[in-house]
mmCIF file of N, CA and C in Angstrom:
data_model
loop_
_atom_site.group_PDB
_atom_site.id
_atom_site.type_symbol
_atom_site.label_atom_id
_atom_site.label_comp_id
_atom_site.label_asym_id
_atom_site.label_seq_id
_atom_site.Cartn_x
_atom_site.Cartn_y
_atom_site.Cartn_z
ATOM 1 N N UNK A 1 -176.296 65.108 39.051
ATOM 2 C CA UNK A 1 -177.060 65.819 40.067
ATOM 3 C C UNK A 1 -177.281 67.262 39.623
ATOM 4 N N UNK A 2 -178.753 67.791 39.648
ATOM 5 C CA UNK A 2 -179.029 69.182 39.117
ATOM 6 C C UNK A 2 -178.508 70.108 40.596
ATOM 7 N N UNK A 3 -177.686 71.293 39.914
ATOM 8 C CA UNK A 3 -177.070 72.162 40.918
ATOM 9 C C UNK A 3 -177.691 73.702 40.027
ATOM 10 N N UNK A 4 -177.299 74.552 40.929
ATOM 11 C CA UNK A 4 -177.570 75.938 40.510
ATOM 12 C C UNK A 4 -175.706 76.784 40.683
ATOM 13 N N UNK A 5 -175.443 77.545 39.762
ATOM 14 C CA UNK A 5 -174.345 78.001 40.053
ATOM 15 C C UNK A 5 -174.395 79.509 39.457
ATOM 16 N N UNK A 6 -173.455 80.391 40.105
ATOM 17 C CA UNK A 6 -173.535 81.988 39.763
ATOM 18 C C UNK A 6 -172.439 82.389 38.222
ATOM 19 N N UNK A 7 -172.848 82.645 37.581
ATOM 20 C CA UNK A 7 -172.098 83.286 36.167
ATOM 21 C C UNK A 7 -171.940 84.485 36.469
ATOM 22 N N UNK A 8 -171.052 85.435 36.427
ATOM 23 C CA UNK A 8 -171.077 86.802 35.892
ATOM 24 C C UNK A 8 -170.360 87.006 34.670
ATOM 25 N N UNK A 9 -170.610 87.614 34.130
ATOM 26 C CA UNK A 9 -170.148 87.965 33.127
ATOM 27 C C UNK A 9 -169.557 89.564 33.315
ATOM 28 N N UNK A 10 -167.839 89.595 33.364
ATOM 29 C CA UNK A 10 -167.874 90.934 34.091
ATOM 30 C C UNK A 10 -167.569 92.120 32.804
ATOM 31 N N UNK A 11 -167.219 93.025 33.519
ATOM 32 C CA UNK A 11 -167.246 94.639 32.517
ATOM 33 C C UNK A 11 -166.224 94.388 31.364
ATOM 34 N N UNK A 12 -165.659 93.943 31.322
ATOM 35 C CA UNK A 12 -164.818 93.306 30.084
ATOM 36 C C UNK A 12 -165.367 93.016 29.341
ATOM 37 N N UNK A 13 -166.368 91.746 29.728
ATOM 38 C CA UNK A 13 -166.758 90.881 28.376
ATOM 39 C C UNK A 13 -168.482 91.691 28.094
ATOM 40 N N UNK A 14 -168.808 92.653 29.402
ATOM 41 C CA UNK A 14 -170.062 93.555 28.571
ATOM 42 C C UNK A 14 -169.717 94.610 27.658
ATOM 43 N N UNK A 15 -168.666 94.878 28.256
ATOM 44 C CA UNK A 15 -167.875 95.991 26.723
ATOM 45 C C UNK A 15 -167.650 95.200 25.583
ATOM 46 N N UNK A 16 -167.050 94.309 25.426
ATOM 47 C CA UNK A 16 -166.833 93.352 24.139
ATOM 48 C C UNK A 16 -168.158 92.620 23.615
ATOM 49 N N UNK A 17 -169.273 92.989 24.114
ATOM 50 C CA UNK A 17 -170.487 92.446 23.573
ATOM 51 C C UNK A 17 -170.521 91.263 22.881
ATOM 52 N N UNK A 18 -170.349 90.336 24.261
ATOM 53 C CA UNK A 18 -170.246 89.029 23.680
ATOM 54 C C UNK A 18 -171.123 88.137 24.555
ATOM 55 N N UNK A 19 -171.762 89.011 25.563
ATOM 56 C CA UNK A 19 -172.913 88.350 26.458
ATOM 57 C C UNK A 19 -174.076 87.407 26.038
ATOM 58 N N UNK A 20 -174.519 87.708 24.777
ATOM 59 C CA UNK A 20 -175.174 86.669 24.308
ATOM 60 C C UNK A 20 -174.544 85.197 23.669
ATOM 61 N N UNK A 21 -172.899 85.706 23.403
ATOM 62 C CA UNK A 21 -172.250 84.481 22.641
ATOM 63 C C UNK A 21 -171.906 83.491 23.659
ATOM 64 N N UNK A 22 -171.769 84.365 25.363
ATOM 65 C CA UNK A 22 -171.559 83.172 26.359
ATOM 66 C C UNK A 22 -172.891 82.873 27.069
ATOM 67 N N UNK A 23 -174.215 83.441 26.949
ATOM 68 C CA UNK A 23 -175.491 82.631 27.439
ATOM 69 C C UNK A 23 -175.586 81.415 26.312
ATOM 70 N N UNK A 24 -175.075 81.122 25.481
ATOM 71 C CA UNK A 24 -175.572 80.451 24.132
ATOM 72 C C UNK A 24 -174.906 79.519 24.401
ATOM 73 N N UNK A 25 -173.419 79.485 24.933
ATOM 74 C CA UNK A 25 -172.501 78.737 25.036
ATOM 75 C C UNK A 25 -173.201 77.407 26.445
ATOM 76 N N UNK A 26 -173.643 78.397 26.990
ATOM 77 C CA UNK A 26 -173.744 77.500 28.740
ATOM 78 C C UNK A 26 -175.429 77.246 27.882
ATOM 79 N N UNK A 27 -176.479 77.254 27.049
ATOM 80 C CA UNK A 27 -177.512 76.520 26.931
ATOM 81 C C UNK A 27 -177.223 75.692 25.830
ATOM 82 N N UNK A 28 -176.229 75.816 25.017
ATOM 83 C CA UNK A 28 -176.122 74.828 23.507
ATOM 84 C C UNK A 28 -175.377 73.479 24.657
ATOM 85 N N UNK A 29 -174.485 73.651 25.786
ATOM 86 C CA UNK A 29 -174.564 72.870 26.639
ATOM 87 C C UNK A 29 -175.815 71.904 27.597
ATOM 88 N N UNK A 30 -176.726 72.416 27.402
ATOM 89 C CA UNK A 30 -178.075 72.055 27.988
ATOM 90 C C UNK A 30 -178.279 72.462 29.344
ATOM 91 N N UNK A 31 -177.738 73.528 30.058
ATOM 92 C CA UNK A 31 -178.010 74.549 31.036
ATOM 93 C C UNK A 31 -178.999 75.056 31.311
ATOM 94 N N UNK A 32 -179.828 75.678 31.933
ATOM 95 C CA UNK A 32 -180.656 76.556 31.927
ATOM 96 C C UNK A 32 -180.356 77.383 32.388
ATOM 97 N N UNK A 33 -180.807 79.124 32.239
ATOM 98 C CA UNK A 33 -180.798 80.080 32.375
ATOM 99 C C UNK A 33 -181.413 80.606 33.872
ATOM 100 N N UNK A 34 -181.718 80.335 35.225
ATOM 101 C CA UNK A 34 -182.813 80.440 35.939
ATOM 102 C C UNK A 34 -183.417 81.964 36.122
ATOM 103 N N UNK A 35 -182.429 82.784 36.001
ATOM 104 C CA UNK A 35 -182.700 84.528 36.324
ATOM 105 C C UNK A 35 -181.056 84.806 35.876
ATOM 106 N N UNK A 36 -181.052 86.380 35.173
ATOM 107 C CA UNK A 36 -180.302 87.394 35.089
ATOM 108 C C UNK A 36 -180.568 88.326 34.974
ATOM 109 N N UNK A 37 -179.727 88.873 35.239
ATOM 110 C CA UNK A 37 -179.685 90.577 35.069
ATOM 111 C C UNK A 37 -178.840 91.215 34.806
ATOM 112 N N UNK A 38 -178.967 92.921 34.647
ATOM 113 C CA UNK A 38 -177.406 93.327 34.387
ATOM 114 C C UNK A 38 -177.388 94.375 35.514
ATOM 115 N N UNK A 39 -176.966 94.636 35.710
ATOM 116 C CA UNK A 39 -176.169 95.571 36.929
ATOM 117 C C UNK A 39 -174.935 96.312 36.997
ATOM 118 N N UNK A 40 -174.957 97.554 37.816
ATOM 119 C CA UNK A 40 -173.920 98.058 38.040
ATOM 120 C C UNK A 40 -173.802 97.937 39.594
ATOM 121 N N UNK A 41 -172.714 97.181 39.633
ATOM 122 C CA UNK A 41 -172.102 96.667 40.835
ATOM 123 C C UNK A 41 -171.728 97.479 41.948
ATOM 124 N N UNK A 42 -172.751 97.625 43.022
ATOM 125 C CA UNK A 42 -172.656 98.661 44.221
ATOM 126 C C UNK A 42 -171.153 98.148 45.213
ATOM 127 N N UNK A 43 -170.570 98.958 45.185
ATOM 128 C CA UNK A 43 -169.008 98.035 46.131
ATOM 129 C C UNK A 43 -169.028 97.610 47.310
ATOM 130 N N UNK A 44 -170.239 97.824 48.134
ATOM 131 C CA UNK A 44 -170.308 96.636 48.920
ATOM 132 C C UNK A 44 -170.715 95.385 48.847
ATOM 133 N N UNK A 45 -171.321 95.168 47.485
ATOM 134 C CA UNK A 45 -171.569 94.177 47.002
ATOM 135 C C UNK A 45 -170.452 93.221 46.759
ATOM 136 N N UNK A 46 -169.290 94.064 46.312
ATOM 137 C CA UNK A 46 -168.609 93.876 45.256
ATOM 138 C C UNK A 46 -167.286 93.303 46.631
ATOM 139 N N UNK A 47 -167.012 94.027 47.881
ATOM 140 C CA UNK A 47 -166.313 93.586 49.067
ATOM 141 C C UNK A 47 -166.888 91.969 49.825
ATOM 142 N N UNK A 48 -168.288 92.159 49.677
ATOM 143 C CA UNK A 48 -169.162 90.687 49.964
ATOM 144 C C UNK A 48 -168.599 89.736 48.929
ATOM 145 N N UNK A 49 -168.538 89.508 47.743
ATOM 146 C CA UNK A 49 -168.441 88.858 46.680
ATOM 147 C C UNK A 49 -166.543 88.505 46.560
ATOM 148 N N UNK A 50 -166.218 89.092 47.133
ATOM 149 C CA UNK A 50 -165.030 88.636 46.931
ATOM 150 C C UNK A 50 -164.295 88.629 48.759
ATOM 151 N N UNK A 51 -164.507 88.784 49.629
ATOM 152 C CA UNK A 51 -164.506 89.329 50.632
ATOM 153 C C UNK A 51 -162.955 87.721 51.208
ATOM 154 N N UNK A 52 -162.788 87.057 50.347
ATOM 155 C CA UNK A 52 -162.046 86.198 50.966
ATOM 156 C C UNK A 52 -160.791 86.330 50.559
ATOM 157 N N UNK A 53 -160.558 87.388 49.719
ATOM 158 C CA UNK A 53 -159.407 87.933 49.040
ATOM 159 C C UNK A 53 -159.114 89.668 49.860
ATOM 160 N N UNK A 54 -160.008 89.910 50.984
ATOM 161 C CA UNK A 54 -160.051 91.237 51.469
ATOM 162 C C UNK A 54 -158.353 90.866 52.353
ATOM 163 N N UNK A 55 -157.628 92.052 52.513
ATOM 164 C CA UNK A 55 -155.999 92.528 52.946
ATOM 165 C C UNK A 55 -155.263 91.828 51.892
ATOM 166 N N UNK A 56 -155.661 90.950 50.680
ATOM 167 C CA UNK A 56 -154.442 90.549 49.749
ATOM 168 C C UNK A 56 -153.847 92.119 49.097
ATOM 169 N N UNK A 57 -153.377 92.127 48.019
ATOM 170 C CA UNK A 57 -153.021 92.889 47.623
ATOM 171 C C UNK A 57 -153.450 93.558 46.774
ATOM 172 N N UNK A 58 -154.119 92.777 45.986
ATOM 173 C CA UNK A 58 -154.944 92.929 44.669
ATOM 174 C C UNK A 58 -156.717 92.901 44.727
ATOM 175 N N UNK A 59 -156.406 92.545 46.988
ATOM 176 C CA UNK A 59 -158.040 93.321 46.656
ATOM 177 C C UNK A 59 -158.984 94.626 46.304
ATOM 178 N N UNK A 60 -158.339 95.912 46.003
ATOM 179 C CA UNK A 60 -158.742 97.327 46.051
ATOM 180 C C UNK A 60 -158.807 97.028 44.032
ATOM 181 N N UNK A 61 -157.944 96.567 43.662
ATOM 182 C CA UNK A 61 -157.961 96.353 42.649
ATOM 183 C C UNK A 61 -159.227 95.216 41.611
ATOM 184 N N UNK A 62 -159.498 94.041 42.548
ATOM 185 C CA UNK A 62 -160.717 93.519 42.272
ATOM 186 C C UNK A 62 -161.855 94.234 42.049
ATOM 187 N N UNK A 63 -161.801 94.835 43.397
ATOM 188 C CA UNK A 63 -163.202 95.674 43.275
ATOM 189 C C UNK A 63 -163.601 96.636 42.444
ATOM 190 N N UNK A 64 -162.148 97.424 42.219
ATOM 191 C CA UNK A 64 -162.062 98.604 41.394
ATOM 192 C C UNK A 64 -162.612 98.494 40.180
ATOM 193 N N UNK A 65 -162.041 96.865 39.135
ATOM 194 C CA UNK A 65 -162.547 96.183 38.403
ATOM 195 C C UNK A 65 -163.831 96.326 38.295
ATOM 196 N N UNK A 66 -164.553 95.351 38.943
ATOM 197 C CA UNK A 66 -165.933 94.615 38.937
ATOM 198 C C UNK A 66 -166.771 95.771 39.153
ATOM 199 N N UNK A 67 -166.633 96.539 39.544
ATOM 200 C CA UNK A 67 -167.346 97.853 39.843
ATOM 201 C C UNK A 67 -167.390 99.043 38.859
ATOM 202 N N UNK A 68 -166.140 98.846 37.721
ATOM 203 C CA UNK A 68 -165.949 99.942 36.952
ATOM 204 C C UNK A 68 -167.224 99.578 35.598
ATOM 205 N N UNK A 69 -168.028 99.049 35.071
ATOM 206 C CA UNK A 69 -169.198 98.780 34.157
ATOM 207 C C UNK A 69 -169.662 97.859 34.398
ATOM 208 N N UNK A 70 -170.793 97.808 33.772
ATOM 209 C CA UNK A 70 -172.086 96.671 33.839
ATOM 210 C C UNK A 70 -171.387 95.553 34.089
ATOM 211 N N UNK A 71 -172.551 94.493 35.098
ATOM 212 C CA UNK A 71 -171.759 93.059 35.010
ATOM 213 C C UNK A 71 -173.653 92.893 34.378
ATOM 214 N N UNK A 72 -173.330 90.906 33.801
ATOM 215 C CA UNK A 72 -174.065 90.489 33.533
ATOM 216 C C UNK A 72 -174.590 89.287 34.440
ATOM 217 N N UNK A 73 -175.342 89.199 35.372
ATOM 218 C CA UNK A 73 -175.480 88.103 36.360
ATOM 219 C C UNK A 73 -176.208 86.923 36.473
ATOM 220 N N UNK A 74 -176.016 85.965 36.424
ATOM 221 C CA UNK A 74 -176.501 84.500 35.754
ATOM 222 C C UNK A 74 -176.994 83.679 36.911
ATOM 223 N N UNK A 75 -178.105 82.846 37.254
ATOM 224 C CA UNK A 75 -178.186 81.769 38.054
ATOM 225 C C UNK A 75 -178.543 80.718 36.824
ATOM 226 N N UNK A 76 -177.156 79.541 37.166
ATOM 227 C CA UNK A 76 -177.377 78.853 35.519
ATOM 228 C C UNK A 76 -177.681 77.309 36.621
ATOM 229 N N UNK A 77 -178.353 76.819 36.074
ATOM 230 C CA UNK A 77 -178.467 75.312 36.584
ATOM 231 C C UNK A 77 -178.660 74.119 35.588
ATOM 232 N N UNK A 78 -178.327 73.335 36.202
ATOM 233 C CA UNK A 78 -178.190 71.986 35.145
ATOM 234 C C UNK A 78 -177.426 71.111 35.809
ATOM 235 N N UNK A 79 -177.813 69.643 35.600
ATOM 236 C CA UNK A 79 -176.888 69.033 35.515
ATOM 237 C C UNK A 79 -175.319 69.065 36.059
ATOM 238 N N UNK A 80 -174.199 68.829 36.977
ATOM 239 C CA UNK A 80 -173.073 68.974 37.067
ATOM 240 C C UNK A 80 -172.760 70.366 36.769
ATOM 241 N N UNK A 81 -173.995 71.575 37.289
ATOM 242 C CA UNK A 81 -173.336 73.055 36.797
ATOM 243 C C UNK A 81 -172.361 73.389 37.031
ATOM 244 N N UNK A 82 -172.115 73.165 38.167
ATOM 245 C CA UNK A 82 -170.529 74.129 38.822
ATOM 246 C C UNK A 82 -169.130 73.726 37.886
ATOM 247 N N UNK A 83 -169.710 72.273 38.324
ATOM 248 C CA UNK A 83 -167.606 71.941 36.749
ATOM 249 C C UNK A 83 -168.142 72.217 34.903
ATOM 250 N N UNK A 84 -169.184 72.284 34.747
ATOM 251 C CA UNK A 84 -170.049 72.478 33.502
ATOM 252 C C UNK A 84 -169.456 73.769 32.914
ATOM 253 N N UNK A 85 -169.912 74.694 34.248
ATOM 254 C CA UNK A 85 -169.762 75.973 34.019
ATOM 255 C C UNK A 85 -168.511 76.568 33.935
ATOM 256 N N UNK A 86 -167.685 75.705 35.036
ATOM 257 C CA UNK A 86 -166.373 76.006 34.871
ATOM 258 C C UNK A 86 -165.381 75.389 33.429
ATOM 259 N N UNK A 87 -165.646 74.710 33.190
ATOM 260 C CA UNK A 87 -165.245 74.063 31.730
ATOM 261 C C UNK A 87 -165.601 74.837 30.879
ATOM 262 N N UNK A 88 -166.684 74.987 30.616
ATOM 263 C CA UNK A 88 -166.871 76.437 29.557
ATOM 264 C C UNK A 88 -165.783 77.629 29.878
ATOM 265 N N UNK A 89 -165.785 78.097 30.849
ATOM 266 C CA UNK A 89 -165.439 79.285 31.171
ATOM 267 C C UNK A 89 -163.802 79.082 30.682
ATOM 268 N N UNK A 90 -163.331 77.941 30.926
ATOM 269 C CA UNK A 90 -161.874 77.637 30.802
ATOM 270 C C UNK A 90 -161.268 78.506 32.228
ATOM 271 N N UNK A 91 -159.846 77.651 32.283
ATOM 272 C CA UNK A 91 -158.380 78.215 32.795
ATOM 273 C C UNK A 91 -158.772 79.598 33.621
ATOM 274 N N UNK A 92 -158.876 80.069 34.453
ATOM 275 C CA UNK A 92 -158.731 81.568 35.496
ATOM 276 C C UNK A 92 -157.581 82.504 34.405
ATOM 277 N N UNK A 93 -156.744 81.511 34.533
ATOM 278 C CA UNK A 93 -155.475 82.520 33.285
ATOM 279 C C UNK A 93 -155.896 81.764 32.080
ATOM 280 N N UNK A 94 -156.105 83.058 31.069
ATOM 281 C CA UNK A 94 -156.687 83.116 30.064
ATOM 282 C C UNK A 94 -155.583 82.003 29.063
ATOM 283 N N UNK A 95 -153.928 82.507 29.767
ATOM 284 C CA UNK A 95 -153.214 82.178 28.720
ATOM 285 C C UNK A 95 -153.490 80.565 28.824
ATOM 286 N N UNK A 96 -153.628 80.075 30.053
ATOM 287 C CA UNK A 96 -153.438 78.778 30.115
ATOM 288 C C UNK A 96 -155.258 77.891 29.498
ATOM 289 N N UNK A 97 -156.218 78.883 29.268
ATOM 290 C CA UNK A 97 -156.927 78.457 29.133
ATOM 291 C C UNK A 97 -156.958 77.775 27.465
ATOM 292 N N UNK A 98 -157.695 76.905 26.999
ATOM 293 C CA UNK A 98 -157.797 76.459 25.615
ATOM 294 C C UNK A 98 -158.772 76.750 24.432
ATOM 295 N N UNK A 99 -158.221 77.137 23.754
ATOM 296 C CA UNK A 99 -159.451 77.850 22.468
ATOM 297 C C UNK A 99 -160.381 77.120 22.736
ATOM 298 N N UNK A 100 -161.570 77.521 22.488
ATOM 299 C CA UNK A 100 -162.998 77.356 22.415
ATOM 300 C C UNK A 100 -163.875 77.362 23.615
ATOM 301 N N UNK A 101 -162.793 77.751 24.866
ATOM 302 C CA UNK A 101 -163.135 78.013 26.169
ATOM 303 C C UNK A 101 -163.777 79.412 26.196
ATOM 304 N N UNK A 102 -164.346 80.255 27.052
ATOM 305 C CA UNK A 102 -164.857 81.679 26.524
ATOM 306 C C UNK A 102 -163.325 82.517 27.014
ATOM 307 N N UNK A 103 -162.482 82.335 28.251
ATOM 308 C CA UNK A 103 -161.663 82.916 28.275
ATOM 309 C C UNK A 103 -160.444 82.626 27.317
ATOM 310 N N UNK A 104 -160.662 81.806 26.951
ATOM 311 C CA UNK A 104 -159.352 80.856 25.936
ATOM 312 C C UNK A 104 -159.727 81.739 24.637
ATOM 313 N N UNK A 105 -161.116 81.850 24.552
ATOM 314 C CA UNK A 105 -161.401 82.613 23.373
ATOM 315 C C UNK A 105 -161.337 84.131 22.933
ATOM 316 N N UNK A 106 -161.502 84.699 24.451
ATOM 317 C CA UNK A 106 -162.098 86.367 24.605
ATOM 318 C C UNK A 106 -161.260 86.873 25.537
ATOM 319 N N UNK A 107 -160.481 85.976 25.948
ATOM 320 C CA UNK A 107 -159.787 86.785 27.384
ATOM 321 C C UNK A 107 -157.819 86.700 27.311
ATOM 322 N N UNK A 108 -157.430 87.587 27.520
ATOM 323 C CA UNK A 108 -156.131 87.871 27.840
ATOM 324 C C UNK A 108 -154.635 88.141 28.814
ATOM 325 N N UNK A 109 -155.699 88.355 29.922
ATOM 326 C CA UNK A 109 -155.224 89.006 31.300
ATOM 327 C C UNK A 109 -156.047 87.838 32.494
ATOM 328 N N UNK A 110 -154.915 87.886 32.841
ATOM 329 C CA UNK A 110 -155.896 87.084 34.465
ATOM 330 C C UNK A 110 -156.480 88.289 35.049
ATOM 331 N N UNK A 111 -156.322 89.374 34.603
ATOM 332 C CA UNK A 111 -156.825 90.647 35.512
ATOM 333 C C UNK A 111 -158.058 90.738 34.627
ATOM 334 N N UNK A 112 -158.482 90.953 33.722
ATOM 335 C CA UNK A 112 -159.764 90.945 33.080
ATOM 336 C C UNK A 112 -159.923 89.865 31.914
ATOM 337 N N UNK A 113 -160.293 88.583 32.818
ATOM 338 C CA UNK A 113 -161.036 87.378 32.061
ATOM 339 C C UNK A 113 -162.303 87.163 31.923
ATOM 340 N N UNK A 114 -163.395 88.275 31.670
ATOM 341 C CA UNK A 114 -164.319 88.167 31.154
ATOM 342 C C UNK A 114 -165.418 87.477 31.669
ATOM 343 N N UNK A 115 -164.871 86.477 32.975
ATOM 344 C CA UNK A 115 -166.149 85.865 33.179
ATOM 345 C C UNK A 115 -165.750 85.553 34.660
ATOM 346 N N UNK A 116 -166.734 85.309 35.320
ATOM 347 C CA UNK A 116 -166.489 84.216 36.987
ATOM 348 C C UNK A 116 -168.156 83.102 36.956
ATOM 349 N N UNK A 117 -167.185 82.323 37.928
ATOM 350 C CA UNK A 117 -168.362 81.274 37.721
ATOM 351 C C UNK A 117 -167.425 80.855 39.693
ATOM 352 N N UNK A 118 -168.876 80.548 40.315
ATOM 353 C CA UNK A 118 -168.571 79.877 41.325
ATOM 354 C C UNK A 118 -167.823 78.160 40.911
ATOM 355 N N UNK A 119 -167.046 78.066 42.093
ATOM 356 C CA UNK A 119 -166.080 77.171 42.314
ATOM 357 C C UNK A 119 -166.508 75.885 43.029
ATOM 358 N N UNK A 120 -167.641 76.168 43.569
ATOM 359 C CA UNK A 120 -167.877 74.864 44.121
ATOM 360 C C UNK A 120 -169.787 75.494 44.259
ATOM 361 N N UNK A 121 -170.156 73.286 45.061
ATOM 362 C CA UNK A 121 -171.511 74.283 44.999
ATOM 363 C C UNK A 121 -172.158 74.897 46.197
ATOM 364 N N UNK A 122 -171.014 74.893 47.367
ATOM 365 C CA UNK A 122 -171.322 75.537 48.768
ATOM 366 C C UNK A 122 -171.283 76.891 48.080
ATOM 367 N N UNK A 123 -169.656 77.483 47.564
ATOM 368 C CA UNK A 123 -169.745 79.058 47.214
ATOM 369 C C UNK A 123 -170.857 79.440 45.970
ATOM 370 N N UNK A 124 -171.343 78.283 45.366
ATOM 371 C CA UNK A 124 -172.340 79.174 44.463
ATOM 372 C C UNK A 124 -173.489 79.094 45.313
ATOM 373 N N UNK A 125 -173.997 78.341 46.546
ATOM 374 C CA UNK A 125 -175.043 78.748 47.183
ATOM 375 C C UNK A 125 -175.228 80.164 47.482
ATOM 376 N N UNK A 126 -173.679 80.448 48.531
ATOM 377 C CA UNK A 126 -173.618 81.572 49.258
ATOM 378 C C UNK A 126 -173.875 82.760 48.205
ATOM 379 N N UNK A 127 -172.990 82.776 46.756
ATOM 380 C CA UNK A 127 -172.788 83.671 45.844
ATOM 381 C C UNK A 127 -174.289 84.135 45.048
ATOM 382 N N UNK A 128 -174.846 83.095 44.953
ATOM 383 C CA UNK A 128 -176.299 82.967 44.431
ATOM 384 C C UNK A 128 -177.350 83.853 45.534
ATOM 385 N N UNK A 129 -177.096 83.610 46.753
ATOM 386 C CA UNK A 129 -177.740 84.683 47.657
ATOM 387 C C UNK A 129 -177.391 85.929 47.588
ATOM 388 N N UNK A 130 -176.094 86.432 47.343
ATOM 389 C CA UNK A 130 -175.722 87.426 47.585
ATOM 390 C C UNK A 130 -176.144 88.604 46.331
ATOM 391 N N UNK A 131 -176.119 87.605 45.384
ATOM 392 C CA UNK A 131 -176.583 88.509 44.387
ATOM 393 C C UNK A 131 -177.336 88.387 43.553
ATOM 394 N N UNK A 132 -178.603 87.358 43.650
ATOM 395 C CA UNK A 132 -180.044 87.649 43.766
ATOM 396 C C UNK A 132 -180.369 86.996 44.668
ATOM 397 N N UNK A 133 -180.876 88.065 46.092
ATOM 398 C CA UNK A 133 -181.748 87.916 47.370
ATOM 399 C C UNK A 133 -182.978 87.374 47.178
ATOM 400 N N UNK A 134 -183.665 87.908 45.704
ATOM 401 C CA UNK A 134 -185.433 88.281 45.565
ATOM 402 C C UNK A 134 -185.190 86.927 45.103
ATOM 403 N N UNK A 135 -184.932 85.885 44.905
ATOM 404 C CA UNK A 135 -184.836 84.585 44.422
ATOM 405 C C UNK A 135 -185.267 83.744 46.219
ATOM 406 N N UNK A 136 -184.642 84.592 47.211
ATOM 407 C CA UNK A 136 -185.125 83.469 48.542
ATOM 408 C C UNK A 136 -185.972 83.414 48.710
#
C-alpha cells in the first residue's frame, strides 16, 4: 500500500553533510522524494512536533536540539513508507542500531541520531501537515 511519511534529517546529520547520502539511501530503495526543504526550525514548530513528550524531562532539551541548525525535511512516499523508512533509518539508539542503517552508520547518541522518521501512518499524516501546510 503507497503511504506518504515525514523524514527529517536533523542538525546533526546537516552538519555532517550526509543529506544527500540519506536521500539516496530512501530512493536506491524505490521511494520517492514528494517535497523538501531545509529549514531552520521556528520552536513552536518544534513544541507542535514533538508536543507528546511536552512536561517529560528531556523535553526543553528536544527542542533545544532540533532548533539549534538546519533540519532537512522530507515527504517520502512509496510503497510500505513508514516501516521502509524506518528500517533505513535503523534502531532510535544508534548503539542498538545495525551497520548499514543511517543511524547504525552516522549516529552515536540517542540524543543526536541524525534522523526522525514518523512512526506510524496516522503520526506521519499529522507530522506531514505540520510541516509542510502549502502541500494541503
Amino acid at each position: 500500500m503507497s503511504e506518504k511519511t515525514l523524514v527529517l534529517v536533523k542538525p546533526d546529520g546537516v552538519r555532517k553533510h550526509i543529506c544527500g547520502e540519506i536521500i539516496s539511501r530512501f530512493e536506491r530503495k524505490g521511494l520517492n522524494i514528494e517535497a523538501i526543504k531545509m529549514i531552520d526550525v521556528p520552536v513552536e514548530l518544534a513544541k507542535k512536533h514533538y508536543a507528546e513528550h511536552e512536561g517529560k524531562g528531556f523535553f526543553n532539551a528536544l527542542i533545544s536540539f532540533i532548533t539549534s541548525g538546519k533540519v532537512l525535511a522530507m515527504v517520502i512516499s512509496g510503497e510500505n513508507a513508514v516501516a521502509a523508512v524506518r528500517q533505513i533509518n535503523g534502531a532510535t539508539n544508534p548503539l542498538q542500531a545495525v551497520p548499514g542503517s543511517i543511524r547504525g552508520d552516522f549516529a552515536t547518541s540517542i540524543d543526536e541520531n541524525v534522523v526522525h522518521a514518523s512512526d506510524a501512518v496516522e503520526t506521519a499524516n499529522r507530522e506531514v501537515k505540520l510541516w509542510f501546510p502549502e502541500l494541503q
